[in-house]
């Protein structure tokens, strides 16, 4: 009896762990192929007959410079030699692909339990509640917990001859931030951890725009060679025949 209870607990614990980190179930072939592509990408760089996607295990981020002034906190923060780790642990929480004669709509909800931003060098100056001076420089580690990202893309038919990105929206939310800035005055880590989600969500407009400026022309270059009719076959081909380079 006791053993049985023990095994029941074990099973429930296992189900929670697995269930908590598994992807959304695909509802049709097209969604299954999109999911296959994403889960292959999670494993390393992805080489397809059309393009190569870089690995997302570690991503280098260009230097940042942020001014934050809210809730009585005034911060000037700059950082360089930044890398982002943990993106490859994403889970596809929701997936909807809709195909019509005029467009293909893909909407994906991603979740990541923990992303880590590491900067070799940061510099911070500021003031809290008018009185407290904030200052620091050195290396910084910032853990971003419970991030969620929603991506919606419409690929539109262009005269039956090609396709193009019609519309993209991208938005994210962040559950919690844990900052560890070395050589900083007292309170900075506390303040940044507290203001972190707001601060990072405040960067949303800039981040999303620079991502769009980079990704949409790139996608359009490939889409110019593909008609909407061919799209689902191509996605199937990419999913099945792409290879992961670890
Ligand atoms: C994968 O590639 C082979 C060889 O080019 C091709 O015959 C097959 O149709 C492809 N698979 C899919 C699902 O497109």
Short mmCIF file of N, CA, C and O and ligand atoms in Angstrom, two decimals, residues 33 233-234 236-238 240-241, ligand 1:
data_model
loop_
_atom_site.label_atom_id
_atom_site.label_comp_id
_atom_site.label_asym_id
_atom_site.label_seq_id
_atom_site.Cartn_x
_atom_site.Cartn_y
_atom_site.Cartn_z
N UNK A 33 4.62 20.27 -38.47
CA UNK A 33 5.88 20.57 -39.13
C UNK A 33 6.54 21.82 -38.56
O UNK A 33 7.76 21.89 -38.40
N UNK A 233 3.98 22.62 -48.45
CA UNK A 233 4.93 21.57 -48.87
C UNK A 233 6.36 21.94 -48.48
O UNK A 233 7.14 21.09 -48.06
N UNK A 234 6.67 23.23 -48.63
CA UNK A 234 8.03 23.67 -48.30
C UNK A 234 8.28 23.55 -46.79
O UNK A 234 9.33 23.09 -46.36
N UNK A 236 6.88 21.46 -44.83
CA UNK A 236 7.03 20.02 -44.55
C UNK A 236 8.44 19.56 -44.92
O UNK A 236 9.10 18.85 -44.16
N UNK A 237 8.89 20.01 -46.09
CA UNK A 237 10.24 19.64 -46.55
C UNK A 237 11.31 20.14 -45.57
O UNK A 237 12.22 19.41 -45.19
N UNK A 238 11.17 21.41 -45.15
CA UNK A 238 12.14 21.98 -44.21
C UNK A 238 12.15 21.21 -42.89
O UNK A 238 13.20 20.92 -42.33
N UNK A 240 11.18 18.06 -42.28
CA UNK A 240 11.65 16.67 -42.38
C UNK A 240 13.12 16.61 -42.79
O UNK A 240 13.89 15.82 -42.26
N UNK A 241 13.52 17.44 -43.73
CA UNK A 241 14.86 17.31 -44.32
C UNK A 241 15.93 18.23 -43.75
O UNK A 241 17.08 18.14 -44.15
C1 LIG B 1 12.88 15.30 -48.28
O1 LIG B 1 13.85 15.27 -49.31
C2 LIG B 1 13.67 14.21 -50.27
C3 LIG B 1 14.85 14.24 -51.20
O2 LIG B 1 15.03 15.50 -51.77
C4 LIG B 1 12.33 14.40 -50.97
O3 LIG B 1 12.12 13.37 -51.90
C5 LIG B 1 11.20 14.40 -49.92
O4 LIG B 1 9.98 14.68 -50.55
C6 LIG B 1 11.48 15.47 -48.85
N1 LIG B 1 10.48 15.35 -47.80
C7 LIG B 1 9.44 16.19 -47.72
C8 LIG B 1 8.50 15.95 -46.57
O5 LIG B 1 9.27 17.12 -48.48
#
